[in-house]
Short mmCIF file of C-alpha atoms in Angstrom, two decimals:
data_model
loop_
_atom_site.label_atom_id
_atom_site.label_comp_id
_atom_site.label_asym_id
_atom_site.label_seq_id
_atom_site.Cartn_x
_atom_site.Cartn_y
_atom_site.Cartn_z
CA ASP A 301 -102.25 17.12 -100.22
CA ILE A 302 -101.52 13.39 -100.28
CA LYS A 303 -99.58 13.49 -103.58
CA GLY A 304 -97.36 16.29 -102.27
CA GLU A 305 -96.69 14.38 -99.06
CA GLY A 306 -95.77 11.30 -101.08
CA PHE A 307 -93.35 13.23 -103.27
CA ALA A 308 -91.68 14.74 -100.20
CA LEU A 309 -91.28 11.32 -98.59
CA LEU A 310 -89.86 9.91 -101.85
CA ALA A 311 -87.33 12.77 -102.09
CA GLN A 312 -86.29 12.30 -98.49
CA GLY A 313 -85.91 8.55 -98.72
CA VAL A 314 -84.25 8.22 -102.14
CA VAL A 315 -82.52 11.48 -103.01
CA GLY A 316 -81.70 12.59 -99.46
CA GLY A 317 -80.62 9.12 -98.38
CA VAL A 318 -78.28 8.62 -101.36
CA PHE A 319 -76.63 12.04 -100.99
CA GLY A 320 -76.41 11.74 -97.20
CA HIS A 321 -74.63 8.37 -97.33
CA ALA A 322 -72.36 9.58 -100.14
CA GLY A 323 -71.35 12.52 -97.95
CA LYS A 324 -70.35 10.17 -95.16
CA VAL A 325 -68.23 8.14 -97.58
CA PHE A 326 -66.37 11.25 -98.77
CA GLY A 327 -65.82 12.33 -95.15
CA ALA A 328 -64.38 8.90 -94.28
CA PHE A 329 -62.00 9.10 -97.26
CA GLY A 330 -60.88 12.54 -96.07
CA ASP A 331 -60.17 11.22 -92.57
CA THR A 332 -58.20 8.33 -94.09
CA VAL A 333 -56.00 10.74 -96.06
CA ASP A 334 -55.26 12.70 -92.86
CA ALA A 335 -54.38 9.50 -91.00
CA LEU A 336 -52.09 8.12 -93.73
CA ALA A 337 -50.22 11.41 -94.13
CA GLN A 338 -50.08 11.90 -90.33
CA THR A 339 -50.86 15.57 -90.77
CA GLY A 340 -53.42 15.94 -87.98
CA GLY A 341 -54.51 19.17 -86.33
CA ASP A 342 -57.22 20.05 -88.89
CA ALA A 343 -60.21 18.46 -87.17
CA ALA A 344 -61.54 21.91 -86.28
CA LEU A 345 -61.33 22.95 -89.95
CA HIS A 346 -63.31 19.92 -91.17
CA HIS A 347 -65.88 19.87 -88.36
CA VAL A 348 -68.69 22.39 -88.76
CA ASP A 349 -72.22 22.67 -87.47
CA GLN A 350 -74.88 20.79 -89.42
CA VAL A 351 -75.63 22.47 -92.74
CA ALA A 352 -79.18 23.72 -93.26
CA HIS A 353 -79.64 23.50 -97.06
CA VAL A 354 -77.78 23.01 -100.35
CA GLY A 355 -76.57 26.63 -100.51
CA ASP A 356 -75.21 26.38 -96.99
CA GLY A 357 -73.50 23.10 -97.92
CA ILE A 358 -71.76 24.62 -100.97
CA ALA A 359 -70.52 27.63 -98.97
CA THR A 360 -69.31 25.42 -96.15
CA GLY A 361 -67.59 22.99 -98.52
CA LEU A 362 -65.69 25.78 -100.27
CA GLN A 363 -64.65 27.24 -96.91
CA VAL A 364 -63.34 23.87 -95.71
CA PHE A 365 -61.37 23.33 -98.94
CA VAL A 366 -59.76 26.80 -98.84
CA SER A 367 -58.91 26.54 -95.13
CA SER A 368 -57.38 23.08 -95.50
CA THR A 369 -55.32 24.10 -98.53
CA ALA A 370 -54.04 27.20 -96.73
CA SER A 371 -53.11 25.03 -93.74
CA GLY A 372 -51.05 22.77 -96.00
CA VAL A 373 -49.16 25.71 -97.49
CA ILE A 374 -48.43 27.23 -94.07
CA GLY A 375 -47.24 23.86 -92.77
CA VAL A 376 -44.37 23.82 -95.28
CA PHE A 377 -42.83 26.70 -93.33
CA GLU A 378 -44.13 26.02 -89.82
CA ARG A 379 -43.22 22.34 -89.45
CA PRO A 380 -39.47 22.80 -90.17
CA ARG A 381 -39.33 25.81 -87.85
CA GLU A 382 -40.98 23.88 -85.01
CA GLY A 383 -38.69 20.89 -85.62
CA LEU A 384 -35.58 23.08 -85.55
CA GLN A 385 -36.61 24.62 -82.22
CA ARG A 386 -37.39 21.25 -80.68
CA ASP A 387 -34.70 18.87 -82.01
CA GLY A 388 -32.22 21.00 -83.95
CA VAL A 389 -31.08 19.98 -87.43
CA ALA A 390 -32.63 16.50 -87.21
CA GLY A 391 -35.95 18.05 -86.22
CA PHE A 392 -35.70 20.46 -89.15
CA GLY A 393 -35.41 17.53 -91.58
CA LYS A 394 -38.38 15.73 -90.02
CA GLY A 395 -40.41 18.93 -90.05
CA LEU A 396 -39.59 19.46 -93.74
CA LEU A 397 -40.90 15.99 -94.61
CA ARG A 398 -44.07 16.56 -92.56
CA GLY A 399 -44.59 19.95 -94.19
CA PHE A 400 -44.44 18.59 -97.75
CA ALA A 401 -46.63 15.62 -96.79
CA GLY A 402 -49.21 18.09 -95.53
CA LEU A 403 -48.89 20.18 -98.69
CA ALA A 404 -49.94 17.15 -100.74
CA ALA A 405 -52.49 15.64 -98.35
CA LYS A 406 -54.35 18.62 -96.90
CA PRO A 407 -55.78 20.01 -100.18
CA LEU A 408 -57.01 16.49 -101.06
CA SER A 409 -58.48 16.09 -97.57
CA GLY A 410 -60.12 19.50 -97.84
CA LEU A 411 -61.59 18.57 -101.22
CA LEU A 412 -63.10 15.36 -99.84
CA HIS A 413 -64.51 17.02 -96.73
CA GLY A 414 -65.81 19.90 -98.85
CA ALA A 415 -67.67 17.43 -101.06
CA GLN A 416 -69.02 15.81 -97.90
CA HIS A 417 -70.64 19.08 -96.75
CA MET A 418 -72.06 19.82 -100.21
CA LEU A 419 -73.74 16.41 -100.36
CA GLU A 420 -75.04 16.84 -96.82
CA GLY A 421 -76.56 20.14 -97.98
CA VAL A 422 -78.58 18.30 -100.63
CA ASP A 423 -79.77 15.84 -97.97
CA ALA A 424 -80.76 18.71 -95.67
CA THR A 425 -82.73 20.39 -98.50
CA THR A 426 -84.87 17.29 -99.01
CA GLN A 427 -85.72 17.34 -95.30
CA LEU A 428 -87.21 20.83 -95.73
CA LEU A 429 -89.81 19.41 -98.11
CA SER A 430 -91.56 17.70 -95.22
CA SER A 431 -94.68 19.63 -94.35
CA ASP A 432 -94.58 18.03 -90.91
CA LYS A 433 -91.30 19.75 -90.09
CA ASN A 434 -92.62 23.14 -91.26
CA LYS A 435 -95.72 23.03 -89.09
CA ILE A 436 -95.81 25.40 -86.15
CA LYS A 437 -95.89 23.27 -83.03
CA PRO A 438 -96.02 24.11 -79.35
CA ARG A 439 -92.60 24.24 -77.66
CA ARG A 440 -93.63 21.41 -75.35
CA GLY A 441 -96.63 19.28 -74.61
CA ALA A 442 -99.16 20.15 -71.97
CA ARG A 443 -98.16 19.18 -68.45
CA ALA A 444 -100.18 16.44 -66.86
CA LEU A 445 -101.29 17.70 -63.45
CA ASN A 446 -102.55 15.41 -60.75
CA SER A 447 -103.43 15.77 -57.13
CA GLY A 448 -101.08 13.02 -56.01
CA ARG A 449 -97.86 13.53 -54.12
CA ARG A 450 -95.09 15.05 -56.27
CA ALA A 451 -91.84 13.10 -56.61
CA ALA A 452 -88.81 14.80 -55.09
CA LEU A 453 -86.08 15.92 -57.46
CA ASN A 454 -82.64 14.54 -56.70
CA CYS A 455 -79.37 16.49 -56.87
CA ALA A 456 -78.52 15.25 -60.36
CA GLN A 457 -81.81 16.64 -61.72
CA PHE A 458 -81.08 20.07 -60.28
CA SER A 459 -77.57 20.26 -61.71
CA PRO A 460 -75.93 17.61 -63.89
CA ASN A 461 -72.45 18.97 -63.09
CA ILE A 462 -70.23 19.05 -60.03
CA THR A 463 -67.61 21.73 -59.45
CA VAL A 464 -64.20 20.27 -58.66
CA PHE A 465 -62.15 23.14 -57.21
CA VAL A 466 -58.39 22.67 -57.38
CA GLU A 467 -57.10 24.76 -54.48
CA GLY A 468 -53.41 23.88 -54.51
CA ILE A 469 -50.59 21.47 -53.79
CA ARG A 470 -49.26 21.56 -50.25
CA THR A 471 -45.62 20.51 -49.93
CA ARG A 472 -42.80 20.91 -47.44
CA GLN A 473 -40.25 21.80 -50.11
CA LEU A 474 -40.85 24.05 -53.10
CA GLY A 475 -40.51 21.75 -56.11
CA GLY A 476 -41.25 24.05 -59.04
CA SER A 477 -43.66 26.48 -60.65
CA THR A 478 -44.24 24.59 -63.91
CA PHE A 479 -46.78 22.10 -62.56
CA CYS A 480 -50.35 21.73 -63.80
CA VAL A 481 -53.03 19.30 -62.51
CA ARG A 482 -55.04 16.93 -64.69
CA LEU A 483 -58.26 15.46 -63.27
CA VAL A 484 -59.31 12.22 -64.98
CA ALA A 485 -62.47 10.15 -64.66
CA GLN A 486 -61.12 6.68 -65.38
CA GLU A 487 -62.43 3.17 -65.66
CA TYR A 488 -60.47 -0.06 -65.44
CA VAL A 489 -60.44 -2.42 -68.43
CA SER A 490 -58.49 -5.67 -67.89
CA GLY A 491 -56.74 -4.06 -64.94
CA ALA A 492 -55.57 -1.01 -66.94
CA ALA A 493 -56.86 2.51 -66.23
CA THR A 494 -58.62 4.09 -69.25
CA PRO A 495 -59.53 7.82 -69.16
CA VAL A 496 -63.09 8.69 -70.16
CA TRP A 497 -63.11 12.40 -69.24
CA SER A 498 -60.41 14.83 -68.18
CA LYS A 499 -59.78 18.48 -67.30
CA THR A 500 -56.39 20.21 -66.90
CA THR A 501 -55.52 23.36 -64.96
CA LYS A 502 -53.16 26.14 -65.94
CA LEU A 503 -49.73 26.44 -64.35
CA GLY A 504 -49.89 27.14 -60.61
CA ARG A 505 -48.23 29.97 -58.68
CA LEU A 506 -45.81 29.50 -55.82
CA SER A 507 -47.25 30.45 -52.44
CA HIS A 508 -46.21 30.27 -48.80
CA ARG A 509 -47.75 26.79 -48.53
CA GLY A 510 -46.75 25.27 -51.86
CA ILE A 511 -48.36 25.75 -55.28
CA ILE A 512 -51.72 27.48 -55.56
CA TYR A 513 -54.23 27.15 -58.42
CA ASN A 514 -57.71 28.25 -57.27
CA GLU A 515 -59.29 26.87 -60.44
CA ALA A 516 -62.78 25.42 -60.76
CA LYS A 517 -63.52 22.61 -63.21
CA TRP A 518 -66.99 21.29 -64.05
CA PHE A 519 -67.37 17.53 -64.11
CA PRO A 520 -70.55 15.76 -65.30
CA MET A 521 -72.04 14.09 -62.24
CA HIS A 522 -72.45 10.70 -63.92
CA TYR A 523 -68.66 10.50 -64.38
CA LEU A 524 -68.06 11.01 -60.67
CA LEU A 525 -70.84 8.53 -59.86
CA GLY A 526 -69.56 5.83 -62.20
CA TYR A 527 -65.78 6.21 -62.12
CA ASP A 528 -62.91 6.94 -59.76
CA LEU A 529 -61.28 10.36 -60.00
CA GLY A 530 -57.66 10.09 -61.06
CA VAL A 531 -55.16 12.87 -60.37
CA GLU A 532 -52.01 13.54 -62.39
CA VAL A 533 -49.56 16.36 -61.67
CA LEU A 534 -47.68 17.25 -64.85
CA ASP A 535 -44.41 19.15 -65.19
CA ARG A 536 -44.41 21.17 -68.40
CA SER A 537 -40.66 21.76 -68.16
CA LEU A 538 -39.91 18.05 -68.61
CA GLY A 539 -40.07 16.16 -71.87
CA ASP A 540 -39.36 17.17 -75.45
CA ASP A 541 -42.92 18.20 -76.29
CA PRO A 542 -44.65 20.80 -74.03
CA ALA A 543 -48.00 19.48 -75.28
CA SER A 544 -47.20 16.10 -73.68
CA PRO A 545 -45.66 16.94 -70.28
CA GLU A 546 -44.32 14.23 -68.01
CA VAL A 547 -46.28 12.97 -65.00
CA VAL A 548 -44.46 13.58 -61.69
CA TYR A 549 -47.24 12.74 -59.19
CA LYS A 550 -50.28 10.47 -59.28
CA ALA A 551 -53.22 9.70 -57.01
CA ILE A 552 -56.67 8.11 -57.02
CA LEU A 553 -59.73 9.55 -55.27
CA GLU A 554 -62.38 6.85 -54.95
CA ARG A 555 -66.01 7.61 -55.80
CA PRO A 556 -67.56 7.74 -52.29
CA ARG A 557 -64.91 10.11 -51.01
CA ALA A 558 -65.25 12.48 -53.99
CA LEU A 559 -69.01 12.91 -53.49
CA GLN A 560 -69.14 12.84 -49.69
CA GLN A 561 -68.46 16.57 -49.47
CA VAL A 562 -71.28 17.31 -51.92
CA ALA A 563 -73.67 15.16 -49.92
CA ASP A 564 -72.75 16.96 -46.69
CA LEU A 565 -73.38 20.36 -48.31
CA LEU A 566 -76.82 19.32 -49.53
CA ARG A 567 -77.82 17.89 -46.14
CA ASN A 568 -76.50 20.76 -44.01
CA PRO A 569 -76.05 23.90 -46.12
CA GLN A 570 -74.60 26.98 -44.40
CA ARG A 571 -75.90 30.40 -45.46
CA ALA A 572 -74.17 33.73 -46.11
CA GLU A 573 -75.65 37.20 -45.45
CA ARG A 574 -77.43 37.30 -48.83
CA MET A 575 -78.69 33.76 -48.24
CA GLU A 576 -76.23 32.22 -50.69
CA ARG A 577 -75.00 28.78 -49.80
CA LEU A 578 -71.40 28.61 -48.60
CA ARG A 579 -68.83 26.41 -50.26
CA PRO A 580 -66.92 23.89 -48.14
CA SER A 581 -64.61 25.43 -45.57
CA SER A 582 -62.14 22.53 -45.53
CA PRO A 583 -60.56 20.91 -48.59
CA VAL A 584 -60.35 17.20 -49.25
CA PRO A 585 -56.63 16.28 -49.02
CA VAL A 586 -55.36 13.79 -51.60
CA LYS A 587 -51.93 12.29 -50.93
CA LEU A 588 -49.79 12.45 -54.06
CA ILE A 589 -47.42 9.64 -54.98
CA PRO A 590 -44.21 10.77 -56.73
CA VAL A 591 -43.55 8.82 -59.91
CA GLY A 592 -40.58 10.57 -61.51
CA GLN A 593 -37.79 13.09 -61.38
CA PRO A 594 -37.31 15.63 -59.96
CA CYS A 595 -40.03 14.94 -57.38
CA THR A 596 -39.02 11.52 -56.10
CA GLY A 597 -39.02 11.51 -52.32
CA GLN A 598 -40.87 14.79 -51.85
CA GLU A 599 -44.12 14.50 -49.90
CA ALA A 600 -47.06 16.46 -51.27
CA GLU A 601 -50.84 16.47 -51.18
CA LEU A 602 -53.44 18.00 -53.47
CA LEU A 603 -56.28 20.01 -51.90
CA LEU A 604 -59.67 19.71 -53.61
CA LYS A 605 -63.16 21.01 -52.86
CA PHE A 606 -66.48 19.83 -54.29
CA TRP A 607 -69.86 21.55 -54.58
CA PRO A 608 -72.83 21.47 -56.98
CA ALA A 609 -72.26 23.50 -60.13
CA TRP A 610 -74.67 26.28 -61.07
CA ASP A 611 -75.38 28.40 -64.14
CA PRO A 612 -74.64 32.06 -63.30
CA GLU A 613 -77.15 33.27 -65.90
CA THR A 614 -80.18 31.39 -64.63
CA VAL A 615 -79.66 30.37 -60.99
CA PRO A 616 -80.79 32.90 -58.34
CA HIS A 617 -78.36 34.08 -55.64
CA THR A 618 -79.97 31.98 -52.94
CA GLN A 619 -79.11 28.79 -54.83
CA ARG A 620 -75.48 29.66 -55.56
CA TRP A 621 -72.46 28.33 -53.73
CA VAL A 622 -70.09 31.15 -52.76
CA GLU A 623 -66.81 31.50 -50.87
CA GLY A 624 -67.23 32.18 -47.16
CA PRO A 625 -65.60 35.04 -45.22
CA PRO A 626 -61.89 34.72 -44.26
CA ALA A 627 -62.81 33.67 -40.72
CA PHE A 628 -64.82 30.79 -42.19
CA ALA A 629 -61.78 29.29 -43.98
CA SER A 630 -60.11 26.28 -42.43
CA ALA A 631 -56.51 26.40 -41.24
CA GLY A 632 -55.86 23.37 -43.44
CA SER A 633 -56.52 25.30 -46.63
CA PHE A 634 -54.51 27.90 -48.48
CA CYS A 635 -57.03 30.56 -47.47
CA GLY A 636 -56.86 30.21 -43.71
CA GLY A 637 -54.34 29.88 -40.91
CA ALA A 638 -51.07 31.69 -40.45
CA PRO A 639 -48.93 31.54 -43.62
CA ARG A 640 -45.66 29.69 -43.51
CA GLN A 641 -42.99 32.38 -43.36
CA PHE A 642 -40.47 32.41 -46.20
CA SER A 643 -37.75 34.98 -46.39
CA ALA A 644 -36.67 36.17 -49.83
CA PRO A 645 -32.91 35.53 -49.74
CA ARG A 646 -30.41 37.16 -52.06
CA LEU A 647 -27.85 35.28 -54.14
CA GLN A 648 -25.42 36.46 -56.79
CA GLY A 649 -22.69 34.87 -58.82
CA ALA A 650 -21.63 33.56 -62.22
CA LEU A 651 -23.92 31.21 -64.13
CA GLU A 652 -23.70 29.83 -67.64
CA LYS A 653 -26.70 30.32 -69.93
CA LYS A 654 -27.65 28.55 -73.13
CA SER A 655 -30.66 29.91 -75.03
CA LYS A 656 -32.92 27.65 -77.09
CA GLY A 657 -31.93 26.84 -80.64
CA ALA A 658 -29.29 24.73 -82.35
CA PHE A 659 -26.82 27.60 -82.89
CA HIS A 660 -26.58 28.93 -79.32
CA HIS A 661 -23.78 27.96 -76.93
CA TRP A 662 -23.06 28.24 -73.21
CA SER A 663 -21.99 31.77 -72.17
CA VAL A 664 -21.18 33.14 -68.72
CA LYS A 665 -23.54 35.72 -67.14
CA TRP A 666 -23.43 37.54 -63.83
CA VAL A 667 -26.73 36.79 -62.09
CA VAL A 668 -28.35 38.48 -59.09
CA VAL A 669 -31.53 37.07 -57.50
CA GLY A 670 -33.23 39.05 -54.73
CA GLY A 671 -36.10 41.38 -53.99
CA GLN A 672 -38.46 39.14 -56.00
CA GLU A 673 -36.37 39.75 -59.14
CA PHE A 674 -34.01 37.76 -61.38
CA ARG A 675 -31.43 39.98 -63.13
CA TYR A 676 -28.33 39.25 -65.15
CA TRP A 677 -25.49 41.08 -66.93
CA ASN A 678 -23.11 39.91 -69.64
CA ASP A 679 -20.21 40.14 -67.19
CA LYS A 680 -19.47 41.13 -63.60
CA SER A 681 -17.81 44.45 -64.55
CA ASN A 682 -21.09 45.76 -66.02
CA TYR A 683 -22.81 44.97 -62.72
CA GLU A 684 -20.09 46.64 -60.64
CA GLN A 685 -20.27 49.75 -62.84
CA GLY A 686 -23.98 50.10 -62.09
CA LYS A 687 -25.15 49.48 -65.64
CA GLU A 688 -28.68 48.34 -66.39
CA PRO A 689 -29.05 44.55 -66.48
CA LYS A 690 -29.48 42.83 -69.80
CA ALA A 691 -32.68 41.25 -68.49
CA ARG A 692 -34.87 41.79 -65.44
CA LEU A 693 -37.61 39.31 -64.50
CA ARG A 694 -40.09 40.20 -61.77
CA LEU A 695 -40.50 36.71 -60.38
CA SER A 696 -43.43 37.39 -58.03
CA ASP A 697 -45.46 39.25 -60.65
CA PRO A 698 -48.47 37.08 -61.60
CA HIS A 699 -48.03 38.28 -65.19
CA CYS A 700 -44.38 37.24 -65.45
CA LYS A 701 -44.16 35.13 -68.60
CA PHE A 702 -41.23 32.98 -67.44
CA ARG A 703 -40.93 30.19 -64.91
CA PHE A 704 -37.94 28.26 -63.57
CA ALA A 705 -37.79 24.54 -62.82
CA ALA A 706 -35.44 21.66 -62.21
CA SER A 707 -34.10 19.75 -65.16
CA ALA A 708 -33.47 16.10 -65.95
CA GLU A 709 -29.78 17.08 -65.86
CA ASP A 710 -28.67 17.27 -62.22
CA ASP A 711 -26.51 20.39 -62.50
CA VAL A 712 -28.90 22.34 -64.79
CA PHE A 713 -32.15 24.23 -64.22
CA VAL A 714 -34.38 25.54 -66.98
CA GLN A 715 -36.22 28.74 -67.83
CA VAL A 716 -39.52 28.17 -69.66
CA LEU A 717 -42.46 30.20 -70.89
CA ILE A 718 -45.76 29.75 -69.07
CA SER A 719 -46.92 27.71 -72.08
CA GLY A 720 -44.15 25.20 -71.30
CA GLU A 721 -41.96 26.13 -74.28
CA PRO A 722 -38.25 26.03 -73.33
CA GLU A 723 -36.47 29.38 -73.31
CA ALA A 724 -33.01 28.75 -71.81
CA LYS A 725 -30.87 26.46 -69.65
CA TRP A 726 -28.77 27.64 -66.71
CA ARG A 727 -25.92 25.89 -64.90
CA VAL A 728 -23.06 26.71 -62.56
CA PRO A 729 -19.59 27.02 -64.16
CA VAL A 730 -17.86 23.72 -64.82
CA SER A 731 -15.21 24.18 -62.12
CA GLY A 732 -15.65 21.82 -59.17
CA SER A 733 -16.99 18.28 -58.81
CA GLY A 734 -20.31 17.10 -60.22
CA THR A 735 -21.78 16.82 -56.73
CA ALA A 736 -20.79 20.41 -55.93
CA ARG A 737 -22.35 21.68 -59.15
CA ARG A 738 -25.54 19.73 -58.47
CA HIS A 739 -25.90 21.19 -54.98
CA ALA A 740 -25.14 24.68 -56.29
CA ALA A 741 -27.85 24.37 -58.96
CA THR A 742 -30.34 23.27 -56.30
CA ASP A 743 -29.41 26.23 -54.08
CA TRP A 744 -29.92 28.68 -56.94
CA LEU A 745 -33.28 27.17 -57.78
CA GLN A 746 -34.54 27.33 -54.19
CA VAL A 747 -33.56 31.02 -53.96
CA ILE A 748 -35.43 31.68 -57.22
CA PHE A 749 -38.50 29.85 -55.88
CA LYS A 750 -38.55 31.84 -52.64
CA ASN A 751 -38.26 35.11 -54.56
CA SER A 752 -41.17 34.00 -56.76
CA ILE A 753 -43.57 34.09 -53.82
CA GLU A 754 -45.72 37.21 -53.75
CA PRO A 755 -45.10 39.15 -50.50
CA PRO A 756 -48.05 39.18 -48.06
CA ARG A 757 -50.25 42.24 -48.36
CA GLY A 758 -49.77 44.82 -45.66
CA GLY A 759 -46.58 43.14 -44.49
#
């Protein structure tokens, strides 16, 4: 019907176009309100999948408005609490101002974004009037077959991703268990490095050779082809905000070196018993450059492996890349070779503790570290009487929620949650010189690190 087709095209072009552009304007106003009030954090509330019709747009718009308003109300209580934990009384005042700013701005932002989705729903409804869109079509066109020679598929056509496997950080001296690794594809604009894609690991675990991660990250191949791979080692125990940890090591892995291991695997794949392809036996060592405290002067290198990524739901076993048997592992990796032997020494004595929060003060505890545990009592007499400790941390347990690390203060070490949130500070009693206290804090921390290493199995 030509008249019906004309009406549908008119509705799409005039009505749908006007409502669609109006929705974008309302969305831009909503983003502006968020930026001016510096509320942030509600992008996930405003961003939804594309609405299908006007009813879907109304429901989505109402949901966005209610969620944004609720977020503003909650922020009045959450922002002061977070500020008090982070910066004390001054942080409480800043958090209070941010909370009330959010209370005013977030409902308005939610209203604007809600209107955006409603208008987009009208635009989507006009698109449904097109008879061409409602026609049943084949899923794909017919393949053109010819008798000529078929073109070979390259690696990027088989899998657009590359697995970057972060094995661990090898170091001569245990530097901490609050490190995570950020991998960054970066380009250089006017001599300055600009990140275009990044992935970050979880906190590593102390091992006999350093810090072990064993985490796989997928990187789009075109990022590794077009950019250098930057490496940043972050210490979540440093800095005021755990969400923005300080960089303690840096390195650059140039493009040819990052993909050489992948090329070698594709040219000369080794097979397992079930015909799976074996992952690289030897890691690619990346020398890390220390850039801050407390790592200055400590030599370390990051161990990476590369292989083509695969979808476990669709790729058959013969095309997967799997870990080889223990005998296949290289002595240069964390998996192979004789482990460096660390004894788990015992140390006990008085330490001062200060828990997080503005109203806590330094108090003396009797601390015993040994047998992969950290224990403390309120005083030495309780320990001598055989009473249960006030706290017992199983340092080598992978599920232990606390970590210990050096601090920016020379004579202090910190206790943090695995999320990086500070929990407490520890220091030796104030008697003695500053140098003596600094060395004593370092000794305590090294004993804690060595007790954090999981004992070898069967030994």
